Amino acid sequence: MSWYRYCLLLLCLLPALAWADEPLLQVQQKLRPEFQSLAGSRKVPGLSIALVVDGRARWVESFGYADRNLRRPLRNDSRHNLGDLSKIFVAALAARLAAAGKVDLAVPLTRYLPDLRIAGGDTAAVNLTRLLTHHAGLPANQLAGMYYEAGTAAGVASLPPQALYFAQPPGSVYAYSNIGLELAAQALAAAGAASYAQLLQDQVLTPLGLVQTGFAPREDDAQGHRKGKPIAPPVLAREQAALGLRGSIADLARLAEQLTAPVPQLDLSSLLQPYNRDSLLDLDYRNGLAFSLFADRRPQVGTLARLSSLYPGARGRIDIALDQRTAVIVLANGADAGDAVDETIDALLDAWLQAAHAIAPREAKAGLPVRAEWPAAARPDSAARYYSSAAGLVALTPDGDDFDVRVLGLRFSAERRDDGWFRLHLRLLGVPLDLGPLRRVLVAPAVVAQQRVLIVWAARRSYLIGSAWQPPPLPAAVQALAGSYRLLNPDSLTTELGIARLQLELDDGVLSASYPLDIPLLRTRVPLQPEGDDALRVPGIGSIVGERLRLERADGRTRLHYSGYVFERE
């Protein structure tokens, strides 16, 4: 082609190229000033964003500081604490090894870890799919020693035996578990005959050119911040595979290219396929090997995949609009940046969908519909007296067709609607208050899979939030446990949360545990029931319930062992 004809062709293509970039320019012109003004603040020292469309990173940019004290700029290659986003890499490695025939995600985990024993149930019911989708029934965490300072040894070995027990029947319900993800990483290492870190490097990081992703902290990393101050030395996670990766926004954008490309270099589609359709107790909640999957409140958007991260001094989130092959990622190096991360990622995705697909932004304060659908697996139920939930004990008292709700030290009135759902009103000093968030949620007692449960409706989706609980008769020895217990082995987590004591209370035949919350007016009340002679259990179905407390009585002392912590009766 002659030089003249080449220039002529280029001139003809320029308008088309400009038109193709017009949606991106609109998004950048609208949002870049907002991101620039947000970053550098006490709550959001640094902010990294990425927009990936059809397998190509369209916008990757960082704002603010990697270290606010030193005014060290945050760059696209600065590594953040990825926290829960590390789970994407565990799932990606599992997908790679499964595609190579080195691992079968559906067989019992004991094929790869033959000495594995999980107390309280059938270990053979656990497989990699259930671990990666949080359906293995394991407890959420072993909290003591979960985080530790760089340069010191972790206080407790990863996956101590006391953390390996069934909090829920395997396969029955979604129950978030870092213990389960770490166990999956150990199984992958055994199947691949190498360390998890080496397999991840060989199978995922190197093939995708992810050169800024790894476990060891570096001096040029984005520092985690708390209340605007850098956290030094850096905080590391004991469960490294589940929580401990560090990576840059540029590397995450490259990974997202594989998740949005029509023909990816590595097939990671299994991360975005629902695996829990048969779990009736999950209601409208669906999840893949790493992501939560749900229908956006705008029907024209379709399914969204989401994974959020909360890590000491860092927050992050990735959303993928599957039908539009669009991923948005936001990372921030501040413990107080959670709201900013959510608002930023929502604004970025909405702006792109509007500019590129003419889809209107979501209504931030959308009200409730006249009639809200009931999930197919649920039917209305009368209110039980008590429900056990991740928020602790929920007490319901009938009031005609309505009922009174008490949870976390707060009181609500629940007003029945014609569709069988109940609308909540906060009662403060006896006065009902119609607060903003309560205008967008509904609750209802229901029966699902022959279980009496409490469910919530929000943004066109229904979720399990608690299960009915009948307090059992308490032997005198259990009633005598009521009292104050002092924490004997505090660590950085309990110090941060301000927990130095645990109070066991006996009220109206209910034994419960309470501890302080750093939030005005809120008070925990976690129900407990005896399990044998030397243990208590948090009753309930779902996440953060079903966990055990071990009793130790010796030399006139009574101690409670919970999640690695030891509390002694005062």
Coordinates of C-alpha atoms in Angstrom, one line a residue:
M1 CA 0.0 0.0 0.0
S2 CA 1.4 3.4 -1.0
W3 CA 2.1 6.0 1.7
Y4 CA -0.7 8.2 0.2
R5 CA -3.3 5.5 0.3
Y6 CA -2.3 4.6 3.9
C7 CA -2.7 8.2 5.1
L8 CA -6.0 8.4 3.3
L9 CA -7.3 5.2 5.0
L10 CA -6.1 6.5 8.4
L11 CA -7.9 9.8 7.9
C12 CA -11.1 7.8 7.1
L13 CA -10.7 5.7 10.2
L14 CA -10.1 8.6 12.6
P15 CA -13.7 9.5 13.1
A16 CA -14.7 5.9 13.8
L17 CA -11.8 5.6 16.3
A18 CA -12.8 8.8 18.1
W19 CA -16.4 7.5 18.2
A20 CA -15.3 4.2 19.7
D21 CA -13.5 6.0 22.5
E22 CA -16.3 8.5 23.1
P23 CA -18.0 6.5 25.9
L24 CA -14.7 6.2 27.8
L25 CA -14.0 9.9 27.4
Q26 CA -17.4 10.7 28.8
V27 CA -16.8 8.4 31.8
Q28 CA -13.3 9.8 32.5
Q29 CA -14.4 13.5 32.2
K30 CA -17.2 12.8 34.6
L31 CA -15.4 10.7 37.2
R32 CA -11.7 11.6 37.2
P33 CA -12.2 14.9 39.1
E34 CA -14.3 13.0 41.7
F35 CA -11.7 10.3 42.2
Q36 CA -8.9 12.9 42.4
S37 CA -10.8 14.9 45.1
L38 CA -11.6 11.7 47.1
A39 CA -8.0 10.3 47.2
G40 CA -5.5 11.6 49.6
S41 CA -8.0 12.1 52.4
R42 CA -7.8 10.6 55.9
K43 CA -10.4 7.9 55.0
V44 CA -9.0 7.2 51.5
P45 CA -5.3 7.8 51.4
G46 CA -5.0 6.1 48.0
L47 CA -7.4 4.8 45.4
S48 CA -6.8 2.6 42.4
I49 CA -9.5 1.9 39.8
A50 CA -9.7 -0.3 36.7
L51 CA -12.3 -0.6 33.9
V52 CA -12.0 -3.7 31.7
V53 CA -14.3 -4.3 28.7
D54 CA -14.3 -7.3 26.3
G55 CA -11.0 -8.6 27.5
R56 CA -9.2 -5.2 27.3
A57 CA -8.2 -2.8 30.1
R58 CA -9.8 0.5 29.0
W59 CA -8.9 2.7 32.1
V60 CA -6.4 1.9 34.8
E61 CA -5.4 4.8 37.1
S62 CA -4.3 5.4 40.7
F63 CA -4.9 8.5 42.8
G64 CA -3.5 9.8 46.1
Y65 CA -0.8 8.2 48.2
A66 CA 0.7 4.8 48.8
D67 CA 2.0 6.3 52.1
R68 CA 0.1 9.3 53.3
N69 CA 2.7 10.3 55.9
L70 CA 5.6 10.3 53.3
R71 CA 3.4 11.7 50.5
R72 CA 4.6 8.7 48.4
P73 CA 2.3 8.6 45.3
L74 CA 0.2 5.6 44.6
R75 CA 1.0 4.1 41.2
N76 CA -0.7 1.5 39.0
D77 CA 2.1 -1.0 39.9
S78 CA 1.9 -0.3 43.6
R79 CA 0.9 -3.5 45.4
H80 CA -2.2 -3.5 47.7
N81 CA -3.2 -5.9 50.4
L82 CA -5.8 -7.9 48.3
G83 CA -7.4 -9.7 51.3
D84 CA -10.4 -11.6 50.2
L85 CA -9.7 -10.9 46.6
S86 CA -6.9 -13.5 47.0
K87 CA -9.7 -16.1 46.7
I88 CA -9.9 -15.4 43.0
F89 CA -6.4 -16.8 42.6
V90 CA -7.2 -19.9 44.6
A91 CA -10.2 -20.6 42.3
A92 CA -8.1 -19.7 39.2
L93 CA -5.5 -22.3 40.2
A94 CA -8.2 -24.9 40.9
A95 CA -9.6 -24.3 37.4
R96 CA -6.2 -24.6 35.8
L97 CA -5.4 -27.8 37.6
A98 CA -8.8 -29.3 36.8
A99 CA -8.4 -28.4 33.1
A100 CA -5.1 -30.2 33.1
G101 CA -6.6 -33.3 34.7
K102 CA -4.5 -33.0 37.9
V103 CA -7.4 -32.5 40.2
D104 CA -11.1 -33.4 40.3
L105 CA -13.2 -30.7 42.1
A106 CA -16.0 -33.1 42.8
V107 CA -14.3 -36.1 44.6
P108 CA -13.8 -36.3 48.3
L109 CA -11.0 -34.1 49.6
T110 CA -9.4 -37.1 51.2
R111 CA -8.1 -38.2 47.8
Y112 CA -5.6 -35.4 48.1
L113 CA -5.4 -35.1 51.9
P114 CA -5.8 -38.8 53.1
D115 CA -5.1 -38.0 56.8
L116 CA -7.7 -35.2 56.9
R117 CA -10.3 -35.5 59.7
I118 CA -13.0 -33.0 60.3
A119 CA -14.9 -33.3 63.6
G120 CA -18.6 -33.6 63.9
G121 CA -19.6 -35.0 60.5
D122 CA -18.6 -36.9 57.4
T123 CA -15.2 -35.7 56.1
A124 CA -15.9 -37.5 52.8
A125 CA -18.7 -35.1 52.1
V126 CA -16.2 -32.3 51.6
N127 CA -14.8 -31.6 48.1
L128 CA -13.0 -28.7 46.4
T129 CA -16.2 -27.4 44.9
R130 CA -17.8 -27.1 48.3
L131 CA -14.7 -25.5 49.8
L132 CA -14.4 -22.9 47.0
T133 CA -18.1 -22.0 47.1
H134 CA -18.3 -21.8 50.9
H135 CA -20.6 -24.8 51.2
A136 CA -18.3 -27.2 53.1
G137 CA -19.9 -26.3 56.5
L138 CA -16.6 -25.2 58.1
P139 CA -16.3 -22.3 60.6
A140 CA -15.6 -18.9 59.2
N141 CA -12.2 -18.3 60.9
Q142 CA -9.8 -19.2 63.6
L143 CA -9.6 -15.7 64.9
A144 CA -6.7 -15.8 67.3
G145 CA -3.5 -15.2 65.4
M146 CA -5.3 -14.6 62.2
Y147 CA -3.3 -11.5 61.5
Y148 CA 0.2 -10.7 62.7
E149 CA 2.9 -8.1 62.1
A150 CA 5.6 -8.7 59.5
G151 CA 8.9 -9.8 61.1
T152 CA 7.1 -11.8 63.8
A153 CA 6.1 -15.5 63.7
A154 CA 2.4 -16.2 63.3
G155 CA 0.9 -17.0 66.7
V156 CA -0.9 -20.2 65.6
A157 CA -0.1 -22.6 62.8
S158 CA -2.4 -22.4 59.7
L159 CA -5.4 -24.7 60.1
P160 CA -4.9 -25.8 63.7
P161 CA -6.9 -29.1 64.4
Q162 CA -9.4 -27.3 66.7
A163 CA -10.5 -25.2 63.7
L164 CA -11.5 -28.3 61.7
Y165 CA -15.0 -29.1 62.6
F166 CA -18.4 -28.8 61.0
A167 CA -20.4 -25.7 61.9
Q168 CA -23.0 -26.6 59.3
P169 CA -23.9 -29.8 57.5
P170 CA -21.8 -29.9 54.3
G171 CA -23.6 -28.9 51.2
S172 CA -26.6 -27.5 53.0
V173 CA -26.1 -23.7 53.0
Y174 CA -23.7 -20.9 52.2
A175 CA -21.4 -20.4 55.2
Y176 CA -18.4 -18.2 54.4
S177 CA -15.1 -19.8 55.5
N178 CA -11.5 -18.7 55.2
I179 CA -10.7 -22.0 56.9
G180 CA -12.3 -23.8 53.9
L181 CA -10.3 -21.8 51.3
E182 CA -7.0 -22.4 53.1
L183 CA -7.9 -26.2 53.2
A184 CA -8.6 -26.0 49.4
A185 CA -5.2 -24.5 48.8
Q186 CA -3.5 -27.3 50.8
A187 CA -5.4 -29.9 48.7
L188 CA -4.3 -28.2 45.5
A189 CA -0.7 -28.2 46.6
A190 CA -0.9 -31.9 47.4
A191 CA -2.5 -32.6 44.0
G192 CA 0.0 -30.5 42.1
A193 CA 3.0 -32.0 44.1
A194 CA 4.4 -28.5 44.8
S195 CA 3.8 -25.6 47.2
Y196 CA 0.7 -23.5 46.7
A197 CA 2.8 -20.4 46.0
Q198 CA 4.9 -22.3 43.3
L199 CA 1.8 -23.7 41.6
L200 CA 0.2 -20.3 41.6
Q201 CA 3.3 -18.8 40.1
D202 CA 3.6 -21.5 37.4
Q203 CA -0.1 -21.9 36.5
V204 CA -1.5 -18.4 36.8
L205 CA 0.8 -15.5 37.5
T206 CA 3.6 -16.3 35.0
P207 CA 1.2 -17.2 32.1
L208 CA -0.7 -14.0 32.6
G209 CA 2.3 -11.8 33.2
L210 CA 1.2 -10.8 36.7
V211 CA 4.6 -9.6 37.8
Q212 CA 3.3 -7.4 40.7
T213 CA 1.5 -10.2 42.6
G214 CA 3.0 -12.2 45.5
F215 CA 2.9 -12.8 49.2
A216 CA 6.1 -11.2 50.7
P217 CA 5.7 -7.5 51.6
R218 CA 7.9 -4.9 49.9
E219 CA 9.0 -1.4 50.8
D220 CA 7.2 0.1 47.8
D221 CA 3.8 -1.6 48.6
A222 CA 0.8 0.6 49.3
Q223 CA 0.8 1.0 53.0
G224 CA -2.4 0.0 54.9
H225 CA -3.8 3.0 56.8
R226 CA -6.0 3.2 59.9
K227 CA -7.5 6.6 60.8
G228 CA -5.2 8.2 58.3
K229 CA -2.0 6.8 59.7
P230 CA 0.1 4.1 58.0
I231 CA 0.1 0.7 59.7
A232 CA 3.7 -0.2 60.4
P233 CA 5.0 -2.8 60.3
P234 CA 2.7 -4.3 57.6
V235 CA 0.0 -6.8 58.8
L236 CA 0.2 -10.3 57.3
A237 CA -2.5 -13.0 57.2
R238 CA -1.9 -16.4 58.6
E239 CA -4.2 -17.9 56.0
Q240 CA -2.1 -16.7 53.1
A241 CA -3.9 -18.4 50.2
A242 CA -7.3 -17.1 51.4
L243 CA -6.3 -13.6 52.5
G244 CA -2.6 -12.9 52.1
L245 CA -1.8 -12.0 48.5
R246 CA -0.5 -8.5 47.5
G247 CA -1.2 -7.3 44.0
S248 CA -1.4 -4.2 41.9
I249 CA -4.4 -2.7 40.1
A250 CA -2.6 -3.3 36.8
D251 CA -2.3 -7.0 37.6
L252 CA -5.9 -7.3 38.7
A253 CA -6.9 -5.6 35.4
R254 CA -4.9 -8.3 33.5
L255 CA -6.7 -11.0 35.4
A256 CA -10.1 -9.4 34.7
E257 CA -9.2 -9.4 31.0
Q258 CA -9.4 -13.2 31.2
L259 CA -12.7 -13.0 32.9
T260 CA -14.3 -10.7 30.3
A261 CA -12.6 -11.8 27.0
P262 CA -14.7 -13.5 24.4
V263 CA -11.8 -15.9 23.8
P264 CA -9.5 -15.8 26.8
Q265 CA -5.9 -17.0 27.0
L266 CA -6.8 -19.0 30.1
D267 CA -10.4 -20.4 30.5
L268 CA -11.6 -19.2 34.0
S269 CA -15.3 -19.4 33.1
S270 CA -15.9 -21.8 36.0
L271 CA -15.3 -19.0 38.5
L272 CA -18.5 -17.3 37.2
Q273 CA -20.8 -20.3 36.9
P274 CA -23.4 -20.9 39.7
Y275 CA -22.7 -24.0 41.8
N276 CA -25.4 -23.9 44.5
R277 CA -28.7 -24.1 42.6
D278 CA -29.7 -27.1 44.6
S279 CA -29.2 -25.4 48.0
L280 CA -32.7 -24.3 48.8
L281 CA -31.6 -22.4 52.0
D282 CA -29.5 -20.1 49.8
L283 CA -32.8 -18.7 48.3
D284 CA -31.8 -16.1 45.6
Y285 CA -28.1 -16.2 46.5
R286 CA -25.8 -17.8 44.0
N287 CA -22.1 -18.2 43.9
G288 CA -19.3 -19.4 41.6
L289 CA -15.9 -20.7 42.6
A290 CA -14.9 -17.2 43.8
F291 CA -17.7 -14.7 43.1
S292 CA -21.2 -14.0 44.5
L293 CA -23.7 -14.0 41.6
F294 CA -26.9 -12.1 41.6
A295 CA -29.3 -10.3 39.3
D296 CA -28.8 -6.5 39.1
R297 CA -31.9 -4.6 40.1
R298 CA -32.0 -3.3 36.4
P299 CA -33.2 -6.2 34.3
Q300 CA -31.3 -5.0 31.2
V301 CA -28.0 -5.4 33.1
G302 CA -28.5 -9.1 33.9
T303 CA -26.2 -11.0 36.2
L304 CA -23.4 -9.3 38.3
A305 CA -20.5 -11.2 39.8
R306 CA -19.0 -9.6 42.9
L307 CA -16.2 -10.2 45.4
S308 CA -15.5 -7.7 48.2
S309 CA -12.5 -7.5 50.6
L310 CA -12.1 -6.2 54.1
Y311 CA -8.5 -6.4 55.4
P312 CA -6.7 -4.5 58.1
G313 CA -5.9 -1.1 56.6
A314 CA -7.3 -2.0 53.1
R315 CA -10.6 -2.4 51.3
G316 CA -11.4 -3.6 47.8
R317 CA -14.1 -4.9 45.4
I318 CA -14.5 -6.3 41.9
D319 CA -17.8 -6.3 40.0
I320 CA -18.3 -8.0 36.6
A321 CA -21.4 -7.4 34.5
L322 CA -21.4 -10.7 32.7
D323 CA -23.8 -9.8 29.8
Q324 CA -21.8 -6.7 29.0
R325 CA -18.4 -8.3 29.5
T326 CA -17.4 -5.4 31.8
A327 CA -15.3 -5.6 35.0
V328 CA -14.7 -2.7 37.4
I329 CA -12.1 -2.9 40.2
V330 CA -11.5 -0.5 43.1
L331 CA -8.7 -0.8 45.7
A332 CA -8.1 1.5 48.6
N333 CA -5.4 1.5 51.3
G334 CA -7.6 2.7 54.2
A335 CA -9.5 0.9 56.9
D336 CA -12.2 3.5 56.7
A337 CA -12.5 3.4 52.9
G338 CA -15.3 0.8 52.7
D339 CA -18.1 3.2 51.8
A340 CA -15.9 5.1 49.3
V341 CA -14.9 1.8 47.6
D342 CA -18.6 0.8 47.2
E343 CA -19.6 4.3 46.0
T344 CA -16.7 4.5 43.5
I345 CA -17.3 1.1 42.0
D346 CA -21.0 1.7 41.6
A347 CA -20.4 5.1 40.0
L348 CA -17.8 3.7 37.6
L349 CA -19.9 0.7 36.4
D350 CA -23.1 2.9 36.1
A351 CA -21.3 5.6 34.2
W352 CA -19.9 3.0 31.7
L353 CA -23.2 1.2 31.2
Q354 CA -24.9 4.5 30.6
A355 CA -22.3 5.8 28.2
A356 CA -21.7 2.5 26.2
H357 CA -25.1 0.8 26.5
A358 CA -27.6 3.6 27.3
I359 CA -28.5 1.8 30.5
A360 CA -29.8 4.3 33.2
P361 CA -27.9 4.4 36.5
R362 CA -29.4 2.5 39.4
E363 CA -31.7 4.4 41.7
A364 CA -29.6 4.9 44.8
K365 CA -32.7 5.4 47.0
A366 CA -35.2 3.3 45.2
G367 CA -38.3 2.6 47.3
L368 CA -40.0 -0.7 47.9
P369 CA -42.4 -2.2 45.3
V370 CA -46.1 -2.5 46.1
R371 CA -45.6 -6.3 46.0
A372 CA -42.3 -8.1 46.5
E373 CA -41.9 -11.6 45.2
W374 CA -41.5 -14.5 47.5
P375 CA -38.7 -17.0 46.7
A376 CA -40.0 -20.2 45.1
A377 CA -38.5 -22.3 47.9
A378 CA -40.2 -20.3 50.8
R379 CA -43.7 -20.1 52.2
P380 CA -44.9 -17.7 54.9
D381 CA -44.7 -18.8 58.6
S382 CA -45.8 -17.5 61.9
A383 CA -43.1 -15.7 64.0
A384 CA -41.0 -17.9 66.3
R385 CA -40.0 -16.4 69.7
Y386 CA -36.3 -16.5 68.9
Y387 CA -34.0 -16.7 65.9
S388 CA -30.3 -17.2 65.8
S389 CA -28.4 -15.1 63.2
A390 CA -25.0 -13.7 62.3
A391 CA -26.1 -10.6 64.2
G392 CA -26.8 -12.6 67.3
L393 CA -30.1 -13.4 69.0
V394 CA -33.2 -12.0 67.3
A395 CA -36.3 -11.9 69.7
L396 CA -39.8 -11.5 68.2
T397 CA -42.9 -10.6 70.1
P398 CA -46.3 -10.7 68.4
D399 CA -48.3 -7.5 68.3
G400 CA -51.6 -8.3 66.5
D401 CA -50.8 -8.9 62.8
D402 CA -47.4 -7.2 63.4
F403 CA -44.5 -8.0 65.7
D404 CA -41.8 -6.4 67.8
V405 CA -38.1 -7.1 67.0
R406 CA -35.1 -6.9 69.3
V407 CA -31.6 -7.4 68.0
L408 CA -28.2 -5.9 68.8
G409 CA -29.7 -3.9 71.6
L410 CA -32.1 -2.1 69.3
R411 CA -35.9 -2.4 69.0
F412 CA -37.9 -2.4 65.8
S413 CA -41.5 -2.7 64.9
A414 CA -42.4 -4.9 62.0
E415 CA -45.5 -3.9 60.1
R416 CA -47.2 -6.5 58.0
R417 CA -47.9 -5.8 54.3
D418 CA -50.5 -7.3 51.9
D419 CA -47.8 -9.4 50.2
G420 CA -46.8 -11.2 53.5
W421 CA -43.6 -9.3 54.0
F422 CA -43.0 -7.0 56.9
R423 CA -41.6 -3.5 56.9
L424 CA -39.2 -2.4 59.7
H425 CA -39.3 0.8 61.7
L426 CA -36.6 1.6 64.3
R427 CA -38.1 2.5 67.7
L428 CA -36.1 4.9 69.7
L429 CA -37.5 6.0 73.1
G430 CA -40.7 4.4 72.0
V431 CA -41.0 6.5 68.8
P432 CA -41.0 4.7 65.4
L433 CA -38.4 6.1 63.0
D434 CA -38.5 5.6 59.3
L435 CA -34.7 5.6 58.5
G436 CA -33.4 5.6 55.0
P437 CA -31.9 2.0 54.8
L438 CA -35.0 0.5 56.3
R439 CA -37.1 1.9 53.5
R440 CA -35.5 -0.5 51.1
V441 CA -35.7 -3.8 53.0
L442 CA -38.4 -6.3 54.0
V443 CA -38.3 -9.2 56.4
A444 CA -40.5 -12.2 57.0
P445 CA -40.7 -15.5 59.0
A446 CA -40.7 -18.3 56.5
V447 CA -40.4 -22.1 56.1
V448 CA -37.6 -23.2 53.7
A449 CA -36.5 -26.8 53.2
Q450 CA -38.6 -27.7 56.3
Q451 CA -36.7 -25.2 58.4
R452 CA -38.3 -22.3 60.1
V453 CA -36.2 -19.3 59.2
L454 CA -36.1 -15.5 59.0
I455 CA -35.6 -14.1 55.5
V456 CA -34.9 -10.6 54.1
W457 CA -35.8 -9.0 50.8
A458 CA -33.6 -6.3 49.3
A459 CA -32.9 -5.1 45.8
R460 CA -35.1 -7.8 44.2
R461 CA -33.4 -10.6 46.0
S462 CA -34.2 -12.7 49.1
Y463 CA -31.6 -14.0 51.6
L464 CA -31.6 -16.2 54.7
I465 CA -30.7 -14.1 57.8
G466 CA -31.6 -16.4 60.7
S467 CA -33.2 -19.6 61.8
A468 CA -35.7 -20.3 64.5
W469 CA -34.3 -21.4 67.8
Q470 CA -36.0 -23.0 70.9
P471 CA -33.7 -22.5 74.0
P472 CA -33.2 -26.0 75.6
P473 CA -33.5 -26.6 79.3
L474 CA -30.2 -25.7 80.9
P475 CA -28.7 -27.9 83.6
A476 CA -27.6 -26.2 86.8
A477 CA -23.9 -26.6 85.8
V478 CA -24.5 -24.6 82.6
Q479 CA -26.5 -21.9 84.3
A480 CA -23.6 -21.5 86.7
L481 CA -21.4 -20.5 83.8
A482 CA -22.9 -17.0 83.8
G483 CA -20.4 -14.4 84.7
S484 CA -17.5 -12.3 83.4
Y485 CA -14.5 -13.9 81.7
R486 CA -11.1 -12.2 81.1
L487 CA -9.2 -12.6 77.8
L488 CA -5.8 -14.3 78.6
N489 CA -4.2 -14.1 75.1
P490 CA -5.1 -10.8 73.5
D491 CA -3.7 -10.0 70.0
S492 CA -3.8 -7.2 67.5
L493 CA -7.4 -8.1 66.4
T494 CA -8.9 -8.1 69.9
T495 CA -6.9 -4.9 70.7
E496 CA -8.3 -3.2 67.5
L497 CA -11.9 -4.3 68.4
G498 CA -11.5 -3.3 72.1
I499 CA -12.3 -6.8 73.4
A500 CA -10.8 -7.6 76.8
R501 CA -13.7 -9.5 78.4
L502 CA -16.6 -11.8 77.5
Q503 CA -19.8 -11.8 79.5
L504 CA -22.0 -14.8 79.8
E505 CA -25.5 -13.8 80.7
L506 CA -28.5 -15.8 81.8
D507 CA -31.9 -14.1 81.1
D508 CA -35.3 -15.8 80.9
G509 CA -33.7 -19.2 80.4
V510 CA -31.4 -18.1 77.6
L511 CA -27.7 -18.3 78.0
S512 CA -25.9 -15.8 75.8
A513 CA -22.5 -14.2 75.3
S514 CA -21.9 -10.5 74.9
Y515 CA -18.9 -8.3 74.2
P516 CA -18.5 -4.6 73.5
L517 CA -19.0 -3.1 70.1
D518 CA -17.3 0.1 69.1
I519 CA -20.6 1.5 67.8
P520 CA -22.9 3.6 70.0
L521 CA -26.2 2.0 71.2
L522 CA -25.3 -1.5 69.8
R523 CA -25.0 -4.5 72.1
T524 CA -24.2 -8.1 71.1
R525 CA -26.2 -11.0 72.4
V526 CA -25.0 -14.3 70.9
P527 CA -27.2 -17.3 72.0
L528 CA -25.5 -20.4 73.3
Q529 CA -26.6 -24.0 74.0
P530 CA -24.8 -26.9 75.6
E531 CA -23.3 -29.6 73.5
G532 CA -22.2 -32.5 75.7
D533 CA -20.5 -31.9 79.0
D534 CA -17.6 -29.7 77.9
A535 CA -18.8 -27.5 75.0
L536 CA -21.2 -24.8 74.0
R537 CA -22.4 -24.1 70.5
V538 CA -23.8 -21.0 68.8
P539 CA -27.1 -22.4 67.3
G540 CA -28.3 -21.6 63.8
I541 CA -28.1 -22.1 60.1
G542 CA -25.8 -20.1 57.8
S543 CA -22.7 -18.0 58.1
I544 CA -21.0 -17.1 61.4
V545 CA -23.2 -19.5 63.4
G546 CA -22.8 -23.1 64.4
E547 CA -19.4 -22.3 66.0
R548 CA -18.1 -24.0 69.2
L549 CA -16.8 -22.9 72.5
R550 CA -14.9 -25.5 74.5
L551 CA -15.2 -25.5 78.3
E552 CA -12.2 -26.2 80.5
R553 CA -12.7 -26.8 84.3
A554 CA -9.5 -27.5 86.3
D555 CA -8.0 -26.4 89.6
G556 CA -11.1 -24.4 90.5
R557 CA -10.9 -22.4 87.3
T558 CA -13.3 -22.2 84.4
R559 CA -12.1 -21.3 81.0
L560 CA -13.8 -20.8 77.7
H561 CA -11.9 -21.5 74.5
Y562 CA -13.3 -19.8 71.4
S563 CA -11.6 -19.5 68.0
G564 CA -8.2 -19.8 69.6
Y565 CA -8.9 -17.3 72.3
V566 CA -8.9 -18.3 76.0
F567 CA -11.2 -16.5 78.5
E568 CA -11.0 -17.2 82.2
R569 CA -13.8 -16.8 84.7
E570 CA -13.1 -13.8 87.0

